[in-house]
Structures are given as structure tokens and as C-alpha cells.
PDB file of C-alpha atoms in Angstrom:
ATOM      1  CA  MET Q 133     111.409 -14.448  59.903  1.00  0.00           C
ATOM      2  CA  THR Q 134     110.601 -17.993  57.777  1.00  0.00           C
ATOM      3  CA  GLN Q 135     110.666 -17.539  54.220  1.00  0.00           C
ATOM      4  CA  PRO Q 136     107.320 -16.568  52.685  1.00  0.00           C
ATOM      5  CA  ARG Q 137     105.303 -19.119  51.264  1.00  0.00           C
ATOM      6  CA  THR Q 138     102.170 -19.831  48.429  1.00  0.00           C
ATOM      7  CA  CYS Q 139      99.908 -21.539  51.246  1.00  0.00           C
ATOM      8  CA  LEU Q 140      96.331 -22.657  50.109  1.00  0.00           C
ATOM      9  CA  VAL Q 141      93.654 -24.063  52.559  1.00  0.00           C
ATOM     10  CA  THR Q 142      90.282 -25.538  52.090  1.00  0.00           C
ATOM     11  CA  GLY Q 143      87.229 -24.574  54.092  1.00  0.00           C
ATOM     12  CA  ALA Q 144      88.738 -21.597  55.105  1.00  0.00           C
ATOM     13  CA  SER Q 145      85.428 -19.792  55.919  1.00  0.00           C
ATOM     14  CA  ARG Q 146      85.624 -20.522  58.940  1.00  0.00           C
ATOM     15  CA  GLY Q 147      86.055 -22.547  62.233  1.00  0.00           C
ATOM     16  CA  ILE Q 148      89.555 -24.389  61.649  1.00  0.00           C
ATOM     17  CA  GLY Q 149      90.098 -23.224  57.977  1.00  0.00           C
ATOM     18  CA  ALA Q 150      89.565 -19.559  59.085  1.00  0.00           C
ATOM     19  CA  ALA Q 151      92.070 -19.849  62.053  1.00  0.00           C
ATOM     20  CA  VAL Q 152      94.558 -21.950  60.121  1.00  0.00           C
ATOM     21  CA  ALA Q 153      94.486 -18.608  57.201  1.00  0.00           C
ATOM     22  CA  ALA Q 154      95.060 -16.263  59.747  1.00  0.00           C
ATOM     23  CA  ARG Q 155      98.198 -17.789  61.341  1.00  0.00           C
ATOM     24  CA  LEU Q 156      99.461 -18.538  58.486  1.00  0.00           C
ATOM     25  CA  SER Q 157      99.254 -15.016  57.343  1.00  0.00           C
ATOM     26  CA  ALA Q 158     100.473 -13.609  60.169  1.00  0.00           C
ATOM     27  CA  ASP Q 159     103.107 -16.168  60.206  1.00  0.00           C
ATOM     28  CA  GLY Q 160     103.695 -13.870  56.507  1.00  0.00           C
ATOM     29  CA  HIS Q 161     102.761 -15.980  54.432  1.00  0.00           C
ATOM     30  CA  ARG Q 162      99.909 -14.957  51.600  1.00  0.00           C
ATOM     31  CA  VAL Q 163      97.140 -17.109  51.514  1.00  0.00           C
ATOM     32  CA  ALA Q 164      94.328 -18.413  49.292  1.00  0.00           C
ATOM     33  CA  LEU Q 165      91.837 -19.474  51.153  1.00  0.00           C
ATOM     34  CA  LEU Q 166      89.248 -22.090  49.529  1.00  0.00           C
ATOM     35  CA  GLY Q 167      85.661 -22.541  50.400  1.00  0.00           C
ATOM     36  CA  ARG Q 168      81.755 -22.642  49.160  1.00  0.00           C
ATOM     37  CA  ASP Q 169      80.417 -19.048  50.406  1.00  0.00           C
ATOM     38  CA  VAL Q 170      82.534 -16.322  48.768  1.00  0.00           C
ATOM     39  CA  VAL Q 171      80.821 -13.539  51.244  1.00  0.00           C
ATOM     40  CA  SER Q 172      82.085 -15.741  54.719  1.00  0.00           C
ATOM     41  CA  LEU Q 173      85.714 -15.894  52.246  1.00  0.00           C
ATOM     42  CA  ASP Q 174      86.122 -12.355  51.855  1.00  0.00           C
ATOM     43  CA  SER Q 175      85.174 -11.618  55.569  1.00  0.00           C
ATOM     44  CA  VAL Q 176      87.411 -13.656  56.460  1.00  0.00           C
ATOM     45  CA  ARG Q 177      90.498 -12.755  53.621  1.00  0.00           C
ATOM     46  CA  ALA Q 178      89.672  -9.091  54.993  1.00  0.00           C
ATOM     47  CA  ARG Q 179      91.094  -9.600  58.811  1.00  0.00           C
ATOM     48  CA  LEU Q 180      93.890 -11.292  57.405  1.00  0.00           C
ATOM     49  CA  PRO Q 181      97.433  -8.851  58.248  1.00  0.00           C
ATOM     50  CA  GLY Q 182      98.938 -10.581  55.161  1.00  0.00           C
ATOM     51  CA  GLU Q 183      98.348 -11.173  51.517  1.00  0.00           C
ATOM     52  CA  GLY Q 184      95.097 -13.173  50.510  1.00  0.00           C
ATOM     53  CA  MET Q 185      93.305 -14.112  47.800  1.00  0.00           C
ATOM     54  CA  ALA Q 186      89.591 -15.875  48.287  1.00  0.00           C
ATOM     55  CA  VAL Q 187      88.742 -18.768  45.642  1.00  0.00           C
ATOM     56  CA  THR Q 188      85.448 -20.073  45.690  1.00  0.00           C
ATOM     57  CA  ALA Q 189      84.956 -23.750  44.472  1.00  0.00           C
ATOM     58  CA  ASP Q 190      83.709 -27.646  46.381  1.00  0.00           C
ATOM     59  CA  VAL Q 191      85.846 -29.342  47.367  1.00  0.00           C
ATOM     60  CA  THR Q 192      83.689 -32.662  46.021  1.00  0.00           C
ATOM     61  CA  ASP Q 193      83.906 -31.448  42.833  1.00  0.00           C
ATOM     62  CA  PRO Q 194      87.092 -31.898  40.660  1.00  0.00           C
ATOM     63  CA  ALA Q 195      86.860 -29.417  37.974  1.00  0.00           C
ATOM     64  CA  GLN Q 196      86.232 -26.228  40.348  1.00  0.00           C
ATOM     65  CA  VAL Q 197      89.336 -27.994  42.363  1.00  0.00           C
ATOM     66  CA  ALA Q 198      91.107 -28.041  39.162  1.00  0.00           C
ATOM     67  CA  ALA Q 199      89.976 -24.969  38.389  1.00  0.00           C
ATOM     68  CA  ALA Q 200      90.643 -23.228  41.691  1.00  0.00           C
ATOM     69  CA  VAL Q 201      94.122 -24.407  42.132  1.00  0.00           C
ATOM     70  CA  ASP Q 202      94.820 -22.895  38.541  1.00  0.00           C
ATOM     71  CA  LEU Q 203      94.145 -19.153  39.445  1.00  0.00           C
ATOM     72  CA  VAL Q 204      96.179 -19.511  42.291  1.00  0.00           C
ATOM     73  CA  GLU Q 205      99.189 -20.812  40.268  1.00  0.00           C
ATOM     74  CA  ARG Q 206      98.301 -18.405  37.551  1.00  0.00           C
ATOM     75  CA  ASP Q 207      98.548 -15.109  39.524  1.00  0.00           C
ATOM     76  CA  TRP Q 208     100.563 -16.032  42.852  1.00  0.00           C
ATOM     77  CA  GLY Q 209     102.942 -19.353  41.399  1.00  0.00           C
ATOM     78  CA  PRO Q 210     102.739 -23.025  42.567  1.00  0.00           C
ATOM     79  CA  VAL Q 211     101.505 -23.748  45.557  1.00  0.00           C
ATOM     80  CA  GLU Q 212     103.898 -24.595  48.229  1.00  0.00           C
ATOM     81  CA  VAL Q 213     101.960 -24.997  51.421  1.00  0.00           C
ATOM     82  CA  LEU Q 214      98.551 -26.955  51.280  1.00  0.00           C
ATOM     83  CA  VAL Q 215      96.862 -27.304  54.057  1.00  0.00           C
ATOM     84  CA  SER Q 216      93.737 -29.576  53.368  1.00  0.00           C
ATOM     85  CA  ASN Q 217      90.822 -28.853  56.461  1.00  0.00           C
ATOM     86  CA  ALA Q 218      87.377 -28.770  54.674  1.00  0.00           C
ATOM     87  CA  GLY Q 219      85.550 -31.577  56.099  1.00  0.00           C
ATOM     88  CA  ALA Q 220      82.221 -32.480  57.778  1.00  0.00           C
ATOM     89  CA  GLY Q 221      80.595 -35.841  59.527  1.00  0.00           C
ATOM     90  CA  VAL Q 222      77.081 -37.068  59.606  1.00  0.00           C
ATOM     91  CA  GLY Q 223      76.091 -38.855  62.433  1.00  0.00           C
ATOM     92  CA  ALA Q 224      73.790 -41.994  62.992  1.00  0.00           C
ATOM     93  CA  PRO Q 225      73.918 -45.951  64.028  1.00  0.00           C
ATOM     94  CA  LEU Q 226      76.082 -47.073  62.079  1.00  0.00           C
ATOM     95  CA  VAL Q 227      72.914 -49.666  60.616  1.00  0.00           C
ATOM     96  CA  GLU Q 228      70.962 -46.556  59.838  1.00  0.00           C
ATOM     97  CA  THR Q 229      73.518 -45.206  57.810  1.00  0.00           C
ATOM     98  CA  SER Q 230      72.600 -44.958  54.282  1.00  0.00           C
ATOM     99  CA  ASP Q 231      74.897 -45.527  51.195  1.00  0.00           C
ATOM    100  CA  GLU Q 232      74.371 -42.377  49.918  1.00  0.00           C
ATOM    101  CA  ASP Q 233      75.972 -40.625  53.569  1.00  0.00           C
ATOM    102  CA  TRP Q 234      78.580 -43.408  53.253  1.00  0.00           C
ATOM    103  CA  ALA Q 235      79.372 -42.309  49.855  1.00  0.00           C
ATOM    104  CA  ARG Q 236      79.439 -37.971  50.476  1.00  0.00           C
ATOM    105  CA  MET Q 237      81.518 -38.978  53.884  1.00  0.00           C
ATOM    106  CA  LEU Q 238      84.653 -40.720  52.033  1.00  0.00           C
ATOM    107  CA  GLU Q 239      84.243 -37.829  48.943  1.00  0.00           C
ATOM    108  CA  LEU Q 240      83.947 -35.393  51.639  1.00  0.00           C
ATOM    109  CA  ASN Q 241      86.770 -36.700  53.695  1.00  0.00           C
ATOM    110  CA  LEU Q 242      89.185 -38.413  51.695  1.00  0.00           C
ATOM    111  CA  THR Q 243      88.903 -38.371  48.146  1.00  0.00           C
ATOM    112  CA  ALA Q 244      88.821 -34.575  47.806  1.00  0.00           C
ATOM    113  CA  PRO Q 245      92.151 -34.390  49.909  1.00  0.00           C
ATOM    114  CA  PHE Q 246      93.748 -37.084  47.631  1.00  0.00           C
ATOM    115  CA  ARG Q 247      92.703 -34.895  44.617  1.00  0.00           C
ATOM    116  CA  LEU Q 248      94.260 -31.405  46.484  1.00  0.00           C
ATOM    117  CA  VAL Q 249      97.426 -33.552  47.053  1.00  0.00           C
ATOM    118  CA  ARG Q 250      98.087 -35.026  43.785  1.00  0.00           C
ATOM    119  CA  ARG Q 251      97.284 -31.968  42.251  1.00  0.00           C
ATOM    120  CA  VAL Q 252     100.140 -30.193  44.485  1.00  0.00           C
ATOM    121  CA  LEU Q 253     102.515 -32.586  45.283  1.00  0.00           C
ATOM    122  CA  PRO Q 254     104.123 -32.154  41.869  1.00  0.00           C
ATOM    123  CA  GLY Q 255     104.993 -29.139  42.236  1.00  0.00           C
ATOM    124  CA  MET Q 256     106.749 -29.230  45.224  1.00  0.00           C
ATOM    125  CA  VAL Q 257     108.227 -32.278  44.316  1.00  0.00           C
ATOM    126  CA  GLU Q 258     110.318 -30.473  41.774  1.00  0.00           C
ATOM    127  CA  ALA Q 259     110.308 -26.853  43.753  1.00  0.00           C
ATOM    128  CA  GLY Q 260     112.721 -29.816  46.459  1.00  0.00           C
ATOM    129  CA  TRP Q 261     110.486 -27.888  48.949  1.00  0.00           C
ATOM    130  CA  GLY Q 262     106.634 -28.299  50.037  1.00  0.00           C
ATOM    131  CA  ARG Q 263     103.999 -28.504  53.238  1.00  0.00           C
ATOM    132  CA  ILE Q 264     100.678 -30.423  53.095  1.00  0.00           C
ATOM    133  CA  VAL Q 265      98.780 -30.993  56.516  1.00  0.00           C
ATOM    134  CA  VAL Q 266      95.432 -32.361  56.362  1.00  0.00           C
ATOM    135  CA  VAL Q 267      93.110 -31.772  59.225  1.00  0.00           C
ATOM    136  CA  ALA Q 268      92.025 -35.187  60.151  1.00  0.00           C
ATOM    137  CA  SER Q 269      90.436 -35.690  63.393  1.00  0.00           C
ATOM    138  CA  VAL Q 270      91.013 -37.936  66.827  1.00  0.00           C
ATOM    139  CA  VAL Q 271      88.642 -40.133  65.237  1.00  0.00           C
ATOM    140  CA  ALA Q 272      91.409 -40.859  62.332  1.00  0.00           C
ATOM    141  CA  LYS Q 273      93.427 -42.757  66.476  1.00  0.00           C
ATOM    142  CA  HIS Q 274      89.973 -45.028  67.027  1.00  0.00           C
ATOM    143  CA  GLY Q 275      87.060 -45.581  66.756  1.00  0.00           C
ATOM    144  CA  GLU Q 276      83.813 -43.575  68.195  1.00  0.00           C
ATOM    145  CA  ALA Q 277      79.957 -44.799  68.040  1.00  0.00           C
ATOM    146  CA  GLN Q 278      77.730 -42.986  65.607  1.00  0.00           C
ATOM    147  CA  VAL Q 279      79.966 -42.124  62.912  1.00  0.00           C
ATOM    148  CA  ALA Q 280      81.199 -45.097  61.542  1.00  0.00           C
ATOM    149  CA  ALA Q 281      81.263 -43.100  57.969  1.00  0.00           C
ATOM    150  CA  TYR Q 282      83.041 -40.401  59.080  1.00  0.00           C
ATOM    151  CA  THR Q 283      85.327 -42.315  61.388  1.00  0.00           C
ATOM    152  CA  ALA Q 284      85.508 -44.762  58.216  1.00  0.00           C
ATOM    153  CA  ALA Q 285      87.014 -41.423  56.153  1.00  0.00           C
ATOM    154  CA  LYS Q 286      89.442 -40.133  58.380  1.00  0.00           C
ATOM    155  CA  HIS Q 287      91.370 -43.298  59.758  1.00  0.00           C
ATOM    156  CA  GLY Q 288      91.358 -43.394  55.367  1.00  0.00           C
ATOM    157  CA  VAL Q 289      92.697 -40.319  55.245  1.00  0.00           C
ATOM    158  CA  LEU Q 290      95.822 -40.633  57.933  1.00  0.00           C
ATOM    159  CA  GLY Q 291      96.541 -43.189  55.541  1.00  0.00           C
ATOM    160  CA  LEU Q 292      97.059 -41.503  52.917  1.00  0.00           C
ATOM    161  CA  VAL Q 293      99.156 -39.087  54.592  1.00  0.00           C
ATOM    162  CA  ARG Q 294     100.618 -41.615  55.936  1.00  0.00           C
ATOM    163  CA  ALA Q 295     101.444 -43.000  52.458  1.00  0.00           C
ATOM    164  CA  ALA Q 296     102.407 -39.873  50.433  1.00  0.00           C
ATOM    165  CA  ALA Q 297     104.930 -38.431  53.168  1.00  0.00           C
ATOM    166  CA  ALA Q 298     106.842 -42.494  52.511  1.00  0.00           C
ATOM    167  CA  GLU Q 299     106.879 -41.685  48.465  1.00  0.00           C
ATOM    168  CA  VAL Q 300     108.202 -38.366  48.972  1.00  0.00           C
ATOM    169  CA  ALA Q 301     110.075 -38.631  52.163  1.00  0.00           C
ATOM    170  CA  ARG Q 302     113.644 -37.786  50.241  1.00  0.00           C
ATOM    171  CA  THR Q 303     112.230 -34.601  48.379  1.00  0.00           C
ATOM    172  CA  GLY Q 304     112.018 -31.747  50.950  1.00  0.00           C
ATOM    173  CA  VAL Q 305     108.460 -32.742  50.960  1.00  0.00           C
ATOM    174  CA  THR Q 306     106.165 -33.692  53.629  1.00  0.00           C
ATOM    175  CA  VAL Q 307     102.933 -34.445  54.498  1.00  0.00           C
ATOM    176  CA  ASN Q 308     101.414 -34.626  58.094  1.00  0.00           C
ATOM    177  CA  ALA Q 309      97.810 -34.991  59.607  1.00  0.00           C
ATOM    178  CA  VAL Q 310      96.040 -32.817  62.920  1.00  0.00           C
ATOM    179  CA  CYS Q 311      94.116 -35.069  64.559  1.00  0.00           C
ATOM    180  CA  PRO Q 312      91.666 -32.734  66.936  1.00  0.00           C
ATOM    181  CA  GLY Q 313      89.587 -33.628  69.319  1.00  0.00           C
ATOM    182  CA  TYR Q 314      86.538 -31.128  69.344  1.00  0.00           C
ATOM    183  CA  VAL Q 315      86.529 -27.787  68.599  1.00  0.00           C
ATOM    184  CA  ASP Q 316      84.584 -24.817  68.673  1.00  0.00           C
ATOM    185  CA  THR Q 317      83.795 -24.153  65.842  1.00  0.00           C
ATOM    186  CA  PRO Q 318      80.302 -24.387  63.922  1.00  0.00           C
ATOM    187  CA  MET Q 319      80.579 -27.900  63.077  1.00  0.00           C
ATOM    188  CA  THR Q 320      80.632 -28.786  66.790  1.00  0.00           C
ATOM    189  CA  ASP Q 321      77.918 -26.491  67.329  1.00  0.00           C
ATOM    190  CA  THR Q 322      75.599 -29.368  65.088  1.00  0.00           C
ATOM    191  CA  THR Q 323      76.566 -31.861  67.204  1.00  0.00           C
ATOM    192  CA  VAL Q 324      75.972 -30.274  69.530  1.00  0.00           C
ATOM    193  CA  GLU Q 325      72.190 -29.495  68.102  1.00  0.00           C
ATOM    194  CA  ALA Q 326      72.226 -33.606  67.489  1.00  0.00           C
ATOM    195  CA  ILE Q 327      72.898 -34.834  70.995  1.00  0.00           C
ATOM    196  CA  ALA Q 328      70.681 -31.720  71.770  1.00  0.00           C
ATOM    197  CA  ALA Q 329      67.564 -33.211  70.266  1.00  0.00           C
ATOM    198  CA  ARG Q 330      68.521 -36.857  70.517  1.00  0.00           C
ATOM    199  CA  THR Q 331      69.326 -36.726  74.384  1.00  0.00           C
ATOM    200  CA  GLY Q 332      66.718 -34.422  75.181  1.00  0.00           C
ATOM    201  CA  ARG Q 333      69.679 -32.257  77.123  1.00  0.00           C
ATOM    202  CA  SER Q 334      69.584 -28.683  76.905  1.00  0.00           C
ATOM    203  CA  PRO Q 335      72.200 -27.575  74.275  1.00  0.00           C
ATOM    204  CA  ASP Q 336      74.953 -26.444  77.380  1.00  0.00           C
ATOM    205  CA  GLU Q 337      74.476 -29.393  78.295  1.00  0.00           C
ATOM    206  CA  ALA Q 338      75.527 -31.093  75.295  1.00  0.00           C
ATOM    207  CA  ARG Q 339      78.505 -28.814  74.330  1.00  0.00           C
ATOM    208  CA  ALA Q 340      79.515 -29.988  78.294  1.00  0.00           C
ATOM    209  CA  LEU Q 341      79.369 -33.370  77.618  1.00  0.00           C
ATOM    210  CA  LEU Q 342      81.697 -33.021  74.807  1.00  0.00           C
ATOM    211  CA  ALA Q 343      83.833 -31.042  77.027  1.00  0.00           C
ATOM    212  CA  ARG Q 344      83.955 -33.732  79.696  1.00  0.00           C
ATOM    213  CA  ARG Q 345      85.168 -36.487  76.987  1.00  0.00           C
ATOM    214  CA  GLN Q 346      88.618 -34.719  76.632  1.00  0.00           C
ATOM    215  CA  PRO Q 347      90.914 -35.158  79.857  1.00  0.00           C
ATOM    216  CA  ILE Q 348      91.501 -31.903  79.914  1.00  0.00           C
ATOM    217  CA  GLY Q 349      87.550 -30.931  80.443  1.00  0.00           C
ATOM    218  CA  ARG Q 350      87.619 -28.284  77.858  1.00  0.00           C
ATOM    219  CA  LEU Q 351      86.905 -27.910  73.868  1.00  0.00           C
ATOM    220  CA  ILE Q 352      89.888 -27.290  71.884  1.00  0.00           C
ATOM    221  CA  ASP Q 353      90.956 -23.730  70.742  1.00  0.00           C
ATOM    222  CA  PRO Q 354      91.017 -23.309  66.604  1.00  0.00           C
ATOM    223  CA  ALA Q 355      93.935 -21.407  67.369  1.00  0.00           C
ATOM    224  CA  GLU Q 356      95.509 -24.068  69.001  1.00  0.00           C
ATOM    225  CA  VAL Q 357      94.959 -26.514  65.927  1.00  0.00           C
ATOM    226  CA  ALA Q 358      96.251 -23.822  63.548  1.00  0.00           C
ATOM    227  CA  GLU Q 359      98.952 -23.956  65.952  1.00  0.00           C
ATOM    228  CA  ALA Q 360      99.979 -27.204  64.802  1.00  0.00           C
ATOM    229  CA  VAL Q 361      99.367 -26.413  61.608  1.00  0.00           C
ATOM    230  CA  ALA Q 362     102.251 -23.971  61.404  1.00  0.00           C
ATOM    231  CA  PHE Q 363     104.407 -26.299  63.493  1.00  0.00           C
ATOM    232  CA  CYS Q 364     104.497 -28.355  60.185  1.00  0.00           C
ATOM    233  CA  LEU Q 365     105.606 -25.814  58.229  1.00  0.00           C
ATOM    234  CA  VAL Q 366     109.096 -24.647  60.079  1.00  0.00           C
ATOM    235  CA  ASN Q 367     109.725 -28.211  61.232  1.00  0.00           C
ATOM    236  CA  GLY Q 368     111.496 -30.652  58.043  1.00  0.00           C
ATOM    237  CA  ALA Q 369     112.252 -33.313  60.229  1.00  0.00           C
ATOM    238  CA  VAL Q 370     108.330 -34.287  61.120  1.00  0.00           C
ATOM    239  CA  THR Q 371     106.121 -35.940  58.563  1.00  0.00           C
ATOM    240  CA  GLY Q 372     104.232 -39.092  58.261  1.00  0.00           C
ATOM    241  CA  GLN Q 373     102.355 -38.167  61.261  1.00  0.00           C
ATOM    242  CA  GLY Q 374      98.828 -37.809  62.780  1.00  0.00           C
ATOM    243  CA  ILE Q 375      99.465 -35.326  65.479  1.00  0.00           C
ATOM    244  CA  ASN Q 376      96.901 -35.269  68.009  1.00  0.00           C
ATOM    245  CA  VAL Q 377      95.952 -31.776  69.161  1.00  0.00           C
ATOM    246  CA  ASP Q 378      92.893 -33.530  71.246  1.00  0.00           C
ATOM    247  CA  GLY Q 379      93.526 -32.359  75.184  1.00  0.00           C
ATOM    248  CA  GLY Q 380      94.918 -36.250  76.043  1.00  0.00           C
ATOM    249  CA  THR Q 381      91.974 -37.959  74.253  1.00  0.00           C
ATOM    250  CA  VAL Q 382      94.436 -40.473  72.839  1.00  0.00           C
ATOM    251  CA  GLN Q 383      97.865 -40.923  73.828  1.00  0.00           C
ATOM    252  CA  SER Q 384      99.921 -41.621  70.637  1.00  0.00           C
TER     253      SER Q 384
END
């Protein structure tokens, strides 16, 4: 059995974050769940097989994030594993993307992970062991129409991962990204609704359209993303990588 670690998972109230929390808990780690919805966080925590903690914070609020990490450290000690998963997208043609949407996408999907990594990295380096995994996206690897701001932010966060990994490569700390395709989550449900509204397709037709975009012909299961995150914890030779979990969409 692997040594139990103190883990912090953001965006843990549903979807990929909840699946990651469940997997890490099943592997024997204690997991702090961070999100904005305390009711949903408590529901996820109640289903964990091991020790869990629910911490409410908006990752785009630096003071809330600092207080949340302080709380975890006070009760459990330094964060040894960070899974920066919280994120969201916005769909619009580039020429219709507002400054506000652009700024929001960068703040949530790039700046918030940066602040989290910056906060927990010193403790990991001091301990000589740590794992950071950022949940990016397949669009960190290629451009996609109608999501320019989201794509730019995810490209940026992959650059952050690579730079951080290079800085700490000799310290025992690894930094990786997991890059999912379309996953069967509430976030994809929102995308399905937007496609249906824009094209006149039914929700089932819109969902099937997204499934067909991936060579395997289906949506990714959140547990499959969680499996990739778990791999990053146990393999210390893998760092600075963007691990695709996209059904073969991007071959690299």
C-alpha cells in the first residue's frame, strides 16, 4: 500500500473533482474537498471510504483560498498532494467574446491554479516530496472553435505546469497536467444545452455529437480521469507532462 498522504482537491463537489476525491480516498489518502457548495461537498465527503474534510472557498478569491489552505494545514499538516481541478468554460465566437468573459476564464482556469501551486509548493519542496496535478483539457493541446478564452487559459496552465516541473525537478516534487476530452459531467451537460440552443438539436443529439468528436465514440468517464490523476501520485519519474485522457483525440 502507498503511504497515506494529505490531499487537497479543488472543484470537488461534483464531476471530475468528486471522482478524484473518491479515488484518492479509496487509495488510503485523506482528502480535503474544496468548493463553493457546502451541501454538495458534504455529500461527497459522506461517500468517501476514508477520512475527508469539506472546505468552502471560491478559488478566484485569493483570501478565501489562503484561509482554506491554512485550515487544512492547521488540522492535518502540509498539503502533500494538490489536485487543482476547479474550472469552467464559456462558449462564444472569438469576436463575440467580451473582455469580462476573457478575464473570467483566465482568472478561474489559469490564475487560480497558479496561486494554489505557489501556496503549496514551498512545503512540498521542504519535505522532499509532493505531487501537483492540474486538470487542464484536451484544448490545452489544440485549438477549438467557439472557446477561444477557455482554450487560451488551458494552454497557459499547461505552460505553468511545465515551468513549475522544470523548477522543482530535483526536489522530489512532480507537477503534471491531466488533459481530458469531453467527460460525462455537469460541465458537459452545460455544453450540451448550449449546442442544443444554438443549433436546434435535441439534447440527446447534442450529446451524441460530442461523443462522436472522440475517436472512441463516447464521453470519458470521470473515473478514467481520476485514474490518470492517481497514476501521477505513484510515478515519480513522470513530471512536466500533459497526460491526455481524451479517447484518442490528440495523439502525442
